[in-house]
Structure formats: structure tokens, C-alpha cells
Coordinates of C-alpha atoms and ligand atoms in Angstrom, one line a residue:
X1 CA 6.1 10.4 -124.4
X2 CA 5.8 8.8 -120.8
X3 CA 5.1 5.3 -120.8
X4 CA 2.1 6.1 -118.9
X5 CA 0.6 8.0 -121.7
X6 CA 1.8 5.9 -124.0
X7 CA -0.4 2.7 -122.9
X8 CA -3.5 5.1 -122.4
X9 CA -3.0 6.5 -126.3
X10 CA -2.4 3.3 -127.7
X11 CA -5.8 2.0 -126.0
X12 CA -7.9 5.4 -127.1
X13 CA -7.5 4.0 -130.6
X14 CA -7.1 0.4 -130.4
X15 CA -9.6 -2.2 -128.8
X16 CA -6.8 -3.8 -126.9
X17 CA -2.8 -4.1 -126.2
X18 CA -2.1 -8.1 -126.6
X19 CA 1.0 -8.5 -125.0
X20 CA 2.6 -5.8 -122.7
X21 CA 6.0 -7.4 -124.0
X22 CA 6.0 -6.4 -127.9
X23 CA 4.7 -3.4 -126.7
X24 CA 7.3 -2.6 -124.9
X25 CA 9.6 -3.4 -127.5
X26 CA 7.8 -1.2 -129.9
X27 CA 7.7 2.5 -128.0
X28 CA 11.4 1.4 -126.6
X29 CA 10.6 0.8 -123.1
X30 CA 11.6 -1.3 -120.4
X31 CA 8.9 -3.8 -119.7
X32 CA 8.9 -3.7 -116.2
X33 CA 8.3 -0.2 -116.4
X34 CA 5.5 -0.8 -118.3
X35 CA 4.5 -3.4 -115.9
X36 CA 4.6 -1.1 -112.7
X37 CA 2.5 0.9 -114.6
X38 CA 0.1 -1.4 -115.5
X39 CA -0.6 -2.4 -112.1
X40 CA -1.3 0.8 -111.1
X41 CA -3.7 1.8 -113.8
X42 CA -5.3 -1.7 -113.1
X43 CA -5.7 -0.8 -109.5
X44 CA -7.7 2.2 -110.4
X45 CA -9.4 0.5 -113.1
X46 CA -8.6 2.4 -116.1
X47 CA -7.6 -0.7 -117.8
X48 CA -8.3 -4.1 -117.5
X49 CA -5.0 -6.4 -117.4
X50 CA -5.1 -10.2 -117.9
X51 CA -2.1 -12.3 -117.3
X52 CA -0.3 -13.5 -119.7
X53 CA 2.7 -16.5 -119.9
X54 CA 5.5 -17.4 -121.8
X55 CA 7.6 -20.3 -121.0
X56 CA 10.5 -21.8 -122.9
X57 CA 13.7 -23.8 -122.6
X58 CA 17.1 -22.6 -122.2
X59 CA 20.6 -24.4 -121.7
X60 CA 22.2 -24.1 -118.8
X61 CA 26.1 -23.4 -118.4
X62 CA 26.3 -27.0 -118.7
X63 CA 24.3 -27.5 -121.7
X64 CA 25.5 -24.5 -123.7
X65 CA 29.3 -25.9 -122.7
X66 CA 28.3 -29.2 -124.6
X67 CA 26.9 -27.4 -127.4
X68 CA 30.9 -26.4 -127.9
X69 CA 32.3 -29.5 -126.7
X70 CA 30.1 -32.5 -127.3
X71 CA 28.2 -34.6 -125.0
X72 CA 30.5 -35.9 -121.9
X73 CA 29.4 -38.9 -123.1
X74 CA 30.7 -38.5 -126.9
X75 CA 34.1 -36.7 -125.1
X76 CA 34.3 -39.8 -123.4
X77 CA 34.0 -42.7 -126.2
X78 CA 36.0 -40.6 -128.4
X79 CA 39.0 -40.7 -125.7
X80 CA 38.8 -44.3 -126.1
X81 CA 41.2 -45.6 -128.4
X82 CA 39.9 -48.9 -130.7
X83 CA 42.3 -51.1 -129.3
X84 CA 41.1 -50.1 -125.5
X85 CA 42.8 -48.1 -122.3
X86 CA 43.1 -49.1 -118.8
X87 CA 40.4 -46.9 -116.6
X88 CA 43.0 -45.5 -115.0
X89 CA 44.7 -43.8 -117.9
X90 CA 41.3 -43.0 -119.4
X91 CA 40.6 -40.7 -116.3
X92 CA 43.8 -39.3 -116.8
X93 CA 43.0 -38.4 -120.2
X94 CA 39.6 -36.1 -119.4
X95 CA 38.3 -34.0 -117.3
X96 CA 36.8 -35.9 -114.4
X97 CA 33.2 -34.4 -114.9
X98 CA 33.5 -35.3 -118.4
X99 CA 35.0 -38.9 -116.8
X100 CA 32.6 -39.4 -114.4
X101 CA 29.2 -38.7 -116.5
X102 CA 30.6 -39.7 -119.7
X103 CA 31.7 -43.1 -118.6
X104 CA 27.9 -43.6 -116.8
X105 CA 26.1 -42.6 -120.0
X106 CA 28.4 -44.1 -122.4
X107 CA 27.9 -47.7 -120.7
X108 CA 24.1 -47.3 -120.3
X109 CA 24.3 -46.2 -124.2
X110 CA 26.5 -49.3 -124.6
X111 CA 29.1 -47.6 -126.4
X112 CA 31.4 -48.7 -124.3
X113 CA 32.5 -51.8 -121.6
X114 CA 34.6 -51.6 -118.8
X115 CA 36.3 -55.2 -118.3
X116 CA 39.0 -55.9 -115.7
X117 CA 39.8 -52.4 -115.8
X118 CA 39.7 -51.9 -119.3
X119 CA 37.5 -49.7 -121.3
X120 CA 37.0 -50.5 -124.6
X121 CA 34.3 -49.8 -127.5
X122 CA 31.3 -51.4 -128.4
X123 CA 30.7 -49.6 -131.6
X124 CA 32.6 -48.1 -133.9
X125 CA 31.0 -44.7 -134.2
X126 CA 28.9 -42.8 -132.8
X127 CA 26.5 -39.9 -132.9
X128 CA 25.7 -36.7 -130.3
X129 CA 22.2 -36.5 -130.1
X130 CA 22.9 -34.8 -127.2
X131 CA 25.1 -31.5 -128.5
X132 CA 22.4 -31.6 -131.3
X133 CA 19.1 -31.2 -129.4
X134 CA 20.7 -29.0 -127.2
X135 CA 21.3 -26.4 -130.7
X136 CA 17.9 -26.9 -131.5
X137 CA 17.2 -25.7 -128.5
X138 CA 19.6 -22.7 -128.6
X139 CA 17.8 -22.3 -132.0
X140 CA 14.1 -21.9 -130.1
X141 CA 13.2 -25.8 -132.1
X142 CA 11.2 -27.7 -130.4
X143 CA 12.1 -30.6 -129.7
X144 CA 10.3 -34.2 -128.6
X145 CA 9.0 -34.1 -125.0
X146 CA 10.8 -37.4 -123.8
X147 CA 14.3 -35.5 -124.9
X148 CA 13.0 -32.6 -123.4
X149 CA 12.7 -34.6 -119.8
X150 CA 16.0 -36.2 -120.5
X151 CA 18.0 -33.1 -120.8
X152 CA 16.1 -31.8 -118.1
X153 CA 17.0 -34.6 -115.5
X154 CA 20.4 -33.9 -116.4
X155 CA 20.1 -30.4 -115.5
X156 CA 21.6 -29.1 -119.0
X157 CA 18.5 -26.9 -119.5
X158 CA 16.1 -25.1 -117.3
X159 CA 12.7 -23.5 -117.6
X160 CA 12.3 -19.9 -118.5
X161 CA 9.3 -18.1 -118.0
X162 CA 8.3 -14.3 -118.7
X163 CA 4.8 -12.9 -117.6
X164 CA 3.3 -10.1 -119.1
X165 CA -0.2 -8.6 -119.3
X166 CA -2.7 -7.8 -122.4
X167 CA -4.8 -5.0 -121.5
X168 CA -8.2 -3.8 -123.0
X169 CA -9.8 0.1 -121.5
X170 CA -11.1 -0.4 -118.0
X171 CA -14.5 0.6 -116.6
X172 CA -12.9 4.5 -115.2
X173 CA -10.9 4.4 -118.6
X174 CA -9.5 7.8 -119.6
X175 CA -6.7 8.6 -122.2
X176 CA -5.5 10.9 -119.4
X177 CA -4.9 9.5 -115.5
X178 CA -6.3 13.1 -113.5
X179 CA -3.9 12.6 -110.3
X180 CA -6.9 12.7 -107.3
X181 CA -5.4 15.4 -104.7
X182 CA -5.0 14.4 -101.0
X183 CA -5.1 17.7 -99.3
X184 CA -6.5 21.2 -100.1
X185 CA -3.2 23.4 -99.6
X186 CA -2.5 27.0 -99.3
X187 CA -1.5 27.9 -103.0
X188 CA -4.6 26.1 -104.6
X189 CA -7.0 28.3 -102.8
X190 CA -4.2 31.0 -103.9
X191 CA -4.3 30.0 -107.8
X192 CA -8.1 29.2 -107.1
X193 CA -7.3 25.7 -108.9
X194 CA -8.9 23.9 -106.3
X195 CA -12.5 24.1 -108.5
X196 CA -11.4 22.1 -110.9
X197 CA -9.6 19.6 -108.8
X198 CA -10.7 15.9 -107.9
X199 CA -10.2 15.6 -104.5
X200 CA -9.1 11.7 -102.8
X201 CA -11.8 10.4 -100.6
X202 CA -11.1 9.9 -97.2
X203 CA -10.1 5.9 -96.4
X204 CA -11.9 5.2 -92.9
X205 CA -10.9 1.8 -93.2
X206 CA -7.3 2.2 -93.2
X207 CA -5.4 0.9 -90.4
X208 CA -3.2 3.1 -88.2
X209 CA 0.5 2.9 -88.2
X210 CA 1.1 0.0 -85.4
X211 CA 2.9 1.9 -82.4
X212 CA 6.4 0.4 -81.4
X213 CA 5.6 -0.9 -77.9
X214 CA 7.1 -3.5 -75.6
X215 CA 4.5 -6.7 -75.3
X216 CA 3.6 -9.0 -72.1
X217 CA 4.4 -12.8 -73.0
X218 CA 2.1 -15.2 -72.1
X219 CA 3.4 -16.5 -68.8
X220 CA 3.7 -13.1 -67.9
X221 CA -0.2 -12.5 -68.3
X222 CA -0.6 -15.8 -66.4
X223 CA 1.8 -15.0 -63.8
X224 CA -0.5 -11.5 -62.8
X225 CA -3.6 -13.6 -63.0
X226 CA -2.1 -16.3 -60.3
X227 CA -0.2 -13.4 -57.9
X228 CA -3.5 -11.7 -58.0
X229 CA -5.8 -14.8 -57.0
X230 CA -2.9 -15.1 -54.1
X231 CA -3.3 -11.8 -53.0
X232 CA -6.8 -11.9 -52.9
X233 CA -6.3 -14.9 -50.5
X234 CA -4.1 -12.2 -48.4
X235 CA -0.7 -14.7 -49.4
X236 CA 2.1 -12.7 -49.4
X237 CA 5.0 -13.1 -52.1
X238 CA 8.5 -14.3 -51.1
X239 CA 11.5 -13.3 -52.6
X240 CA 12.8 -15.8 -55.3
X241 CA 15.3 -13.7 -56.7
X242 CA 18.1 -16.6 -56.5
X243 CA 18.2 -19.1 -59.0
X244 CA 21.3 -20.4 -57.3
X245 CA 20.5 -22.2 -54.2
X246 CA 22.4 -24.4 -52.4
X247 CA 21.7 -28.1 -52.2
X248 CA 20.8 -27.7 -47.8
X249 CA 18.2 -25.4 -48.7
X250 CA 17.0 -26.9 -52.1
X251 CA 17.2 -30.6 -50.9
X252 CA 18.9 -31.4 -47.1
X253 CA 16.3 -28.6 -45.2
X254 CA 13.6 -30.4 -46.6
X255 CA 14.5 -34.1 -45.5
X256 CA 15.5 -34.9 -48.6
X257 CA 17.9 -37.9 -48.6
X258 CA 21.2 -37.1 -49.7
X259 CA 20.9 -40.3 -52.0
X260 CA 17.6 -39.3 -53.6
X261 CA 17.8 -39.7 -57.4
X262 CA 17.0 -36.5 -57.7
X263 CA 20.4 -35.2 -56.2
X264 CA 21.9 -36.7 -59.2
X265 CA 23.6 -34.9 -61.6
X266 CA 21.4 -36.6 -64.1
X267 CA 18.6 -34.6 -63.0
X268 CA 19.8 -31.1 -61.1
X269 CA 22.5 -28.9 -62.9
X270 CA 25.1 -28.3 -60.6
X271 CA 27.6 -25.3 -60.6
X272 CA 31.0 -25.4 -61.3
X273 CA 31.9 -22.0 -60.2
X274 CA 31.1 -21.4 -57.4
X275 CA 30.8 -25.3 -57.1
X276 CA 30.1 -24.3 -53.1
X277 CA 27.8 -22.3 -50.5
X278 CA 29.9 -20.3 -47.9
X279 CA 27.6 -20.0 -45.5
X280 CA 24.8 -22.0 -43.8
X281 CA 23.4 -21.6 -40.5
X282 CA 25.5 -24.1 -38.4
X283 CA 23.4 -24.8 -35.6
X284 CA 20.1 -25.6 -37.8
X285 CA 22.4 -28.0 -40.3
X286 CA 23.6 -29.8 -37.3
X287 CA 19.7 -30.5 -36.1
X288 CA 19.1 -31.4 -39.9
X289 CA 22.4 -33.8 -39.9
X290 CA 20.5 -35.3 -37.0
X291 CA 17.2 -35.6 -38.1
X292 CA 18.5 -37.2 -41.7
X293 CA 20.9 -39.6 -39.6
X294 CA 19.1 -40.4 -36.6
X295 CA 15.7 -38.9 -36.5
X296 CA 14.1 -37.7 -33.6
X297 CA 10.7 -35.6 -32.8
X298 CA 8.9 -39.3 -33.5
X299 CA 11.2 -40.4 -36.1
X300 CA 14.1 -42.8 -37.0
X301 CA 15.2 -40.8 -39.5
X302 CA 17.5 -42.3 -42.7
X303 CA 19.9 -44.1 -41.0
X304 CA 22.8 -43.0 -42.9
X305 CA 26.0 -40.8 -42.6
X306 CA 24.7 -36.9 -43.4
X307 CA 27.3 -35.6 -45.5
X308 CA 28.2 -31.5 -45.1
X309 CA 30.1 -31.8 -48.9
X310 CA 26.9 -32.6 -50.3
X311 CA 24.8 -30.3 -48.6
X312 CA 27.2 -27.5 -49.4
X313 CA 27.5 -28.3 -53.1
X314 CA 25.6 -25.3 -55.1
X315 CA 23.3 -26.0 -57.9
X316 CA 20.1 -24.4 -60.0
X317 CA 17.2 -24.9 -57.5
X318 CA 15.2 -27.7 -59.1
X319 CA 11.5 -26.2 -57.3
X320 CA 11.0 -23.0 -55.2
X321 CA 10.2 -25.1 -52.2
X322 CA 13.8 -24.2 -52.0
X323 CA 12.6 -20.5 -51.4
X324 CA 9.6 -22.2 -48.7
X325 CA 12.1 -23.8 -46.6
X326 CA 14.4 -20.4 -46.4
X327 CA 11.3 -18.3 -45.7
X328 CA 9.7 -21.2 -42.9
X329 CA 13.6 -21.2 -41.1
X330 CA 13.2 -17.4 -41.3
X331 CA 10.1 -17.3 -39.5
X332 CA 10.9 -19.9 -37.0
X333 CA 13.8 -17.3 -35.7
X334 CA 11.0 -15.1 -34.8
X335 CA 8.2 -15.3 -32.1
X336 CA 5.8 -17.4 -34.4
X337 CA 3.3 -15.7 -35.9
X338 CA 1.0 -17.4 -38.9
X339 CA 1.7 -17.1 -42.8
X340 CA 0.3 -17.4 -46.2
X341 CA 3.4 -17.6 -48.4
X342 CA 3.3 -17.5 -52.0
X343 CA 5.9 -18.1 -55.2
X344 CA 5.9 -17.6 -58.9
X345 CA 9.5 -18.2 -60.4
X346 CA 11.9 -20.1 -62.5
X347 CA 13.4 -23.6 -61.6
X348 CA 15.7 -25.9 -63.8
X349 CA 16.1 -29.4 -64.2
X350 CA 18.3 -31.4 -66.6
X351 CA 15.7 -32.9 -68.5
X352 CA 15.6 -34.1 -72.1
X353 CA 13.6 -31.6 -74.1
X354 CA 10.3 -32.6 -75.6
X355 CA 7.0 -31.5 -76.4
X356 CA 5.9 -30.7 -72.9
X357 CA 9.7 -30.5 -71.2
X358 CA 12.4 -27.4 -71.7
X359 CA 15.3 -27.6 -68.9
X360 CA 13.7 -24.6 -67.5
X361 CA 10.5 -23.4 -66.4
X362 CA 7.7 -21.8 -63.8
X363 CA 6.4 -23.2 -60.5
X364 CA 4.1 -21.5 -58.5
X365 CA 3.6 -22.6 -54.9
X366 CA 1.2 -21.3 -52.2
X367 CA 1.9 -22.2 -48.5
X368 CA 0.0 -21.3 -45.5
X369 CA 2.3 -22.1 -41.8
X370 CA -0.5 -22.4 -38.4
X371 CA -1.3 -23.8 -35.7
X372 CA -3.5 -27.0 -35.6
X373 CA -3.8 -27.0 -39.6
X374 CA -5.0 -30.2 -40.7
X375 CA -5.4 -32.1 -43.8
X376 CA -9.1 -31.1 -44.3
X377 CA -7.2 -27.1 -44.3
X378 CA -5.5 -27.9 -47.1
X379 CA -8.3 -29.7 -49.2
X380 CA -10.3 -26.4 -48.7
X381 CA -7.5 -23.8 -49.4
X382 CA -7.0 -26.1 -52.6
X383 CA -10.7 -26.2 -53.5
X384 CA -10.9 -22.2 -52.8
X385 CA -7.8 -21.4 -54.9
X386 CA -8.5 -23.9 -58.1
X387 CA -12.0 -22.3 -58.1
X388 CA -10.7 -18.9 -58.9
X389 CA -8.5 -20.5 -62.0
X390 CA -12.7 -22.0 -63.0
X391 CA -11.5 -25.3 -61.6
X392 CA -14.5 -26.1 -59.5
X393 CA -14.6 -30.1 -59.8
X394 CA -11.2 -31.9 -57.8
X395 CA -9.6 -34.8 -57.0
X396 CA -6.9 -35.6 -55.2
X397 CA -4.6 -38.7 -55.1
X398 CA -2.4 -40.3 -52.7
X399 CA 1.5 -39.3 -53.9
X400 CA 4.7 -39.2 -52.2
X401 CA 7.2 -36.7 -51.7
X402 CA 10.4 -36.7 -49.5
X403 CA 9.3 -33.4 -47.4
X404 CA 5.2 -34.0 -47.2
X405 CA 3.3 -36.2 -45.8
X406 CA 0.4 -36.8 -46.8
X407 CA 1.1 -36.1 -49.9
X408 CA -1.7 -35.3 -52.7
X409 CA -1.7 -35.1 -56.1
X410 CA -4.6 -32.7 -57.5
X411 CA -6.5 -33.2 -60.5
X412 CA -8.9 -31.2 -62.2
X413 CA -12.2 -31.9 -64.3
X414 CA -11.0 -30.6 -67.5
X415 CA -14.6 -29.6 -69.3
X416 CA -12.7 -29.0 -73.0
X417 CA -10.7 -32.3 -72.7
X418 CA -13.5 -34.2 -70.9
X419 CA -11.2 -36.2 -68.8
X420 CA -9.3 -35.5 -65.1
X421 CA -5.7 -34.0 -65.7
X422 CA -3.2 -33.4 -63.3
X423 CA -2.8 -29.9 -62.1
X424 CA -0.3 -29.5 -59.0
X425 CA 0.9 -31.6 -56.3
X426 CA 0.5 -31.0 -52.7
X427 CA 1.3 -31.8 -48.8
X428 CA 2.0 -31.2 -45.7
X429 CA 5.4 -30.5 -44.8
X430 CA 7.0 -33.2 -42.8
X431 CA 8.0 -32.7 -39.0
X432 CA 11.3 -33.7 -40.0
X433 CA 11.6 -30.5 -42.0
X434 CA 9.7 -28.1 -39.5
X435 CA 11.2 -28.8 -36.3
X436 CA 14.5 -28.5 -36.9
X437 CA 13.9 -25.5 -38.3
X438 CA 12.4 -24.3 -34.3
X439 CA 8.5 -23.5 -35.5
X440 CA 6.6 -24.7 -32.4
X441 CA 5.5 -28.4 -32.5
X442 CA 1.8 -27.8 -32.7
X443 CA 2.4 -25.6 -36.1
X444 CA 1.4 -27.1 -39.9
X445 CA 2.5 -26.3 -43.0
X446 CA 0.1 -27.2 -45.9
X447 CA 1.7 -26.4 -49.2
X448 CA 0.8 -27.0 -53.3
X449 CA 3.1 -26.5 -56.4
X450 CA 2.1 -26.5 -59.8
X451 CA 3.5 -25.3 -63.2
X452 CA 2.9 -21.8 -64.5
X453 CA 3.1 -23.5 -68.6
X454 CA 0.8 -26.0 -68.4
X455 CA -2.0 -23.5 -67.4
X456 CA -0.6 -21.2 -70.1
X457 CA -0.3 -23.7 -72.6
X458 CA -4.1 -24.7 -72.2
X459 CA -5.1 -21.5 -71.8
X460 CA -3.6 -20.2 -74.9
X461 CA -4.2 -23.3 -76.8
X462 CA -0.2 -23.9 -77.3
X463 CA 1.1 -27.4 -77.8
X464 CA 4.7 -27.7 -78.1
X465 CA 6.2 -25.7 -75.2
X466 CA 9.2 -24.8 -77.6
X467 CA 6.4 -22.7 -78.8
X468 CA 6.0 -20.6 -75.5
X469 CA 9.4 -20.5 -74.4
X470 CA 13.0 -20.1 -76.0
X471 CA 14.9 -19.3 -78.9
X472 CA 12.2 -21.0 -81.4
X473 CA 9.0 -18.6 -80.0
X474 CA 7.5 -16.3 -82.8
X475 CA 8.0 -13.1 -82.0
X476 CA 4.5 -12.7 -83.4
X477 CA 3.0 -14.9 -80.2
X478 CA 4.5 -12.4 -77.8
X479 CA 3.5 -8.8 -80.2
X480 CA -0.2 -10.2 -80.1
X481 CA -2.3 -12.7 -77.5
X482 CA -5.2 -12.4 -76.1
X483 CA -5.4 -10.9 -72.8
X484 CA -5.5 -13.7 -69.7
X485 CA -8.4 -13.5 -67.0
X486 CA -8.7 -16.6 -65.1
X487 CA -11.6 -18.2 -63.2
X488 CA -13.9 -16.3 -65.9
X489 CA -15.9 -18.1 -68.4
Ligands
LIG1 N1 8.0 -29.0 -54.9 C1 7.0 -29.9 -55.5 C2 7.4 -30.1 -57.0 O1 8.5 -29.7 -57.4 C3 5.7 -29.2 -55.5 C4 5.2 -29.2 -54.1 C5 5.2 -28.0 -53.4 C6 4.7 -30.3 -53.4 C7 4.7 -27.9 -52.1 C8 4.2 -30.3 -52.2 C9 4.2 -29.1 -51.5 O2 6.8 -30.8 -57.7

């Protein structure tokens, strides 16, 4: 007899099956057979299973050696001779498990003393109340629940549990289980069986299998939002396919001292290999030698010696302003025409990792190059591009940076957080930068940078940017989040 059949007999004459275990034992069949089996004709309520539990102590390869043995503990004493032993030969004498736990228990016991490296007796004999509960508990005794958590601590027994089911007939009980057919095939309309056949019902609630497709990250959804919001302003996007840049066009072209902190190697990564740019245009790095030593155009300039090792040095560009400057020298070679640039690409900087920081991430930057642009130009293009990301409400703050000036710092009315937050930074690029470069002397440059995470991470409601980026991301982030629409509420 199946073991199906054989819990659906056994419950067609008896009110009830009280432990799945003896009956296994009794029809001779694996109880986890009988288990799986259970479960199933649970799940289609033909019988009603209630858990049961058994729990009970066992030794463990420790306790059951000590059963043979003796305690360490009684090992121990027993090695110690009446008239005493130096420690030394003692440990010589056992095993140094036995030695090391013996000699513990035996002294909190107070069997024995250890004076001046001597271990002598404080008894004369002794018992192993230890070997003897643990063979009561071999024998299934039970024993008092204070030994119980002694042996316990000392890990020479363990709990053992077995689960089971008792079973009474379920609500669809039936001695036999009539398999439901899924589909109506060929040879059942042949054999003309199918009248007698109980047919499955159709699951409209089952899911479908989930298709194997690639997935967009996060940033990546962000990223389309913010290219499309630029192109919408008719900005056009430049090429940041470098990562590499040199330190003239990440730092020098944009007036950036050559002592500036952040030329230090504390804060840039530079490369080792190749540790050097081979070419730069010669004639514009000897205007922007002059510019950072002497000035001109208006200013005094730095004042110090302009170093070409320093400019030539190659490192991981620390903002795509590197990528500006190389685009705005570009278009000074050319019979000037005006631009609205735009950038959405990965920088570094050697930063310690936190909860906001990774060494890496996104900048997006928006520039617009014309004539007569003022101030007041870039304080509208902000306003008109922050209200497309739904950032209607805008403040800006007095900043510094080497290659603007002025120099703003934007905040935005956050309505969830109900305070201002910072959201970008933003300037006018510096003569000192443009002219050199040969754009004609009456033509602005109004940029703003911000991060592409920090919008994600609000938008997505991420806190710890290891979360959105790097080696600790669940997968499960990237396989399913919400789609990204910016600006709409
Ligand atoms: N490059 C700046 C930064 O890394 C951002 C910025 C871009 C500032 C353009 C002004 C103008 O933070």
C-alpha cells in the first residue's frame, strides 16, 4: 500500500492519526515521506494536520566521550597524586583539553589548589556527577533543570527536536485522492473517459513566469529625465567619454591655482601610468601660464611660478567642468557662435566613504556661452531648469569657486523635508579662464553643476548611497523601481 492510501484508510476508520511519527513506524514508512504527503493532502484539505513537537536532550561528541572517560574534571583530580605535582608535569600527564577544563572546574569544585605551581588535593575523593547525569541522559531520565543548564553551558548536550503532525479527516475528506486533470487531451476524448473526469479550474490569479530582461538603475532613469529637460532647453550634449583628463584641462584652464588644495593628492587620484598628458595646445597653455603668473585682461593674476610638470600630470577628472573648458577652447577656435552645453557623467574624488560619499559619482552641468549674458541670465535659466525637476521656490547664496565669479550656491524649498537644501552650485566663468581661451571679450559663460545621486537618492527615497551605487546594491533595487518622471507631482 502507498503511503498515500495508507493515511486516507487509516482515517476512513479511525477518528484521528495522533502522531504522524508512530505511524510511520507502524506501516514501515519513512516519516518524511509521510510528511510530504501530509502537506499535500492538507493543502487540498482532505485532512486536517496540527503540528506537533517533540524536544529532548542528547549528548554531544563531548558529552558522550565523558560518559566513557569521566568528567575532565574527575580525569583531572584523579591525575593528581596525594602528595601533589608541579603544574607543569600535571599538563604533561593529560590531554590538554582535559587539562585545561579539568583544572578550571576542579578548582571552582574545590577539589583541588594550585599553590606556587603545585597542584594538590583538597579532598580525598571524589564523585562524577557529571559522567552520571550525562547516562541518565543517554538513558532518556530526566534530569533536574539547573543540571540540565549546566551541561548545557558546557556544550556536552544539545537540543533535539522532531516535528510531526496529528491529523483528523478534512472538510473535502475522501478515502481516495481523485487526481483533478489539467488538460482535456486527445486519448480521453478517444477512451471517452473524459465524462467521468474532474477537471482543474483555471488559476486567473497566478502570476506569469517573470521574463529574463536587462533593467535600467536608478541613475540611469534620472539621467534620461535630466538629458531630456536639457534638450528641451535646446542644450546640446558634449562628449565626456574620458574619465582621464589631464590636470591643464581639469584644473590649470580654469584658473585654478596650481597650489589649490584640491590638486592635492589627498583629494584627486592621480595616474601612475600614464602619470603624463602628451599633448596640450602650446600656444593657449603659454596664455594660461600668463594669466596664472601675471594676469592680464584686468587682472594681476596669482603671482606665482606656473609650473608645466603640474599641469601635465594626468589624473581622474574631479568635475566635468573639465569637459566645459575643452568644449569652450573648442569653440573659441571657431568664428564664435553661441551655445547651450550640457553634461551628465562620472567624476572621482578621493574621498572617505560615508553615508552620502563613494569616491565616485554623477555631475550634471548645463552651460550656456553669449554675448552680453549677465548675472540676471543665469538666475533665470536656473529658475527655468529647477522648475522642470518641480523645484519652483530658490535661493541662491554667495560661494566661491576658483573659475566663477560670482559664484552661487542654489538651494531649493524642499516641500517633504520642509527646510532649504542645497541643490547645485553655479557661476560665471571667470575672464581669466575665457580669454585665454580666444572667445571674444564681450562673451559670458553662465554655468551650474549639481549631483545626479542626491536627486536620485530623494527621489527614490534611498539613504545610504552604498545602497545606490557599488558592490553592496541589491540586485533587487535595480530588477524593480519605479519609473522616474521629474517636475511632475
Ligand atoms: N564644478 C563645480 C563642482 O564640481 C560645479 C560648477 C559647475 C560650479 C559650473 C560652477 C559652474 O562642484
Amino acid at each position: 500500500m502507498g503511503a498515500e492510501e495508507a493515511v486516507l484508510s487509516f482515517l476512513e476508520s479511525n477518528e484521528e492519526i495522533s502522531d504522524s511519527g508512530k505511524f510511520s513506524a507502524t506501516i514501515g514508512i519513512d516519516h518524511n515521506e509521510i510528511v510530504n504527503i501530509i502537506k499535500s493532502l492538507h493543502g487540498f484539505r482532505l485532512v486536517d494536520a496540527q503540528d506537533i513537537k517533540r524536544e529532548w536532550w542528547v549528548l554531544t561528541d563531548e558529552g558522550r566521550s565523558y560518559t566513557v572517560a569521566g568528567s575532565p574534571e574527575v580525569q583531572l583530580f584523579l591525575a593528581v597524586p596525594p602528595e601533589g605535582i608541579p603544574r607543569e608535569e600535571l599538563q604533561k600527564k593529560v590531554d590538554p583539553t582535559v587539562f585545561k577544563i579539568g583544572c578550571s572546574q576542579a578548582i571552582k569544585n574545590k577539589w583541588v589548589e594550585m599553590g606556587k605551581g603545585l597542584v594538590s588535593r583538597k579532598v580525598q575523593h571524589v564523585e562524577d556527577r557529571v559522567k552520571d547525569l550525562l547516562k541518565q541522559i543517554q538513558d532518556g531520565e530526566v534530569i533536574d533543570a539547573k543540571d540540565i543548564d549546566e551541561l548545557k553551558r558546557r556544550k556536552l548536550i544539545a537540543l533535539q527536536t522532531w516535528k510531526g503532525y496529528s491529523l483528523r479527516k478534512g472538510p473535502n475528506f475522501a478515502p481516495k485522492r481523485v487526481k483533478a486533470v489539467t488538460d482535456l487531451t486527445r486519448e480521453h476524448l478517444q477512451k471517452g473517459d473524459w465524462k467521468g473526469l474532474e477537471f482543474k479550474d483555471y488559476n486567473y490569479n497566478a502570476r506569469g513566469a517573470t521574463l529574463e530582461a536587462g533593467h535600467l538603475h536608478p541613475l540611469l532613469k534620472v539621467r534620461e529625465q535630466f538629458r531630456k529637460i536639457f534638450l528641451q532647453m535646446g542644450f546640446e550634449e558634449m562628449p565626456t567619454n574620458n574619465f582621464v583628463e589631464s590636470s591643464f584641462w581639469n584644473f590649470d584652464a580654469l584658473f585654478q591655482p596650481q597650489q589649490h588644495p584640491a590638486r592635492d593628492s589627498h583629494d584627486t587620484f592621480f595616474l601612475q601610468d600614464p602619470s603624463t598628458t602628451k599633448q596640450l595646445p602650446e600656444d593657449y597653455v603659454e596664455r594660461v601660464k600668463h594669466v596664472h603668473e601675471s594676469g592680464g585682461h584686468g587682472s594681476r593674476g596669482y603671482g606665482y611660478e606656473w609650473k608645466r610638470e603640474e599641469a601635465d600630470k594626468n589624473l581622474l577628472r574631479t568635475h566635468t567642468t573639465a569637459v566645459s573648458s575643452r568644449m569652450l577652447y573648442l569653440l573659441a577656435q571657431k568664428p564664435f557662435s553661441p551655445r547651450r552645453y550640457f553634461s551628465i557623467d562620472r567624476v572621482f574624488r578621493n574621498e572617505a566613504v560615508d553615508r552620502t560619499h563613494l569616491a565616485e559619482f554623477h555631475q550634471i552641468e548645463g552651460l550656456v556661452c553669449d554675448r552680453g549674458l549677465t548675472l540676471g541670465d543665469l538666475i533665470g535659466v536656473l529658475h527655468d531648469f529647477f522648475a522642470r525637476l518641480g523645484m519652483s521656490k530658490l535661493r541662491f547664496k554667495p560661494a566661491y569657486n576658483p573659475y566663477t565669479e560670482p559664484s552661487m550656491e542654489i538651494f531649493s524649498y524642499h516641500e517633504g523635508f520642509k527646510k532649504w537644501v542645497e541643490v547645485g552650485n553655479s557661476g560665471m566663468f571667470r575672464p581669466e579662464m575665457l580669454l585665454p581661451m580666444g572667445l571674444p571679450e564681450d562673451v559670458s559663460v553662465i554655468a551650474w553643476g549639481l549631483s545626479l545621486e542626491r536627486p536620485t537618492m530623494i527621489l527614490y527615497g534611498i539613504d545610504n548611497i552604498r545602497d545606490l551605487f557599488g558592490h553592496k546594491v541589491d540586485l533587487g533595487l535595480i530588477q524593480t523601481n519605479p519609473i522616474c518622471r521629474l517636475g511632475v507631482q
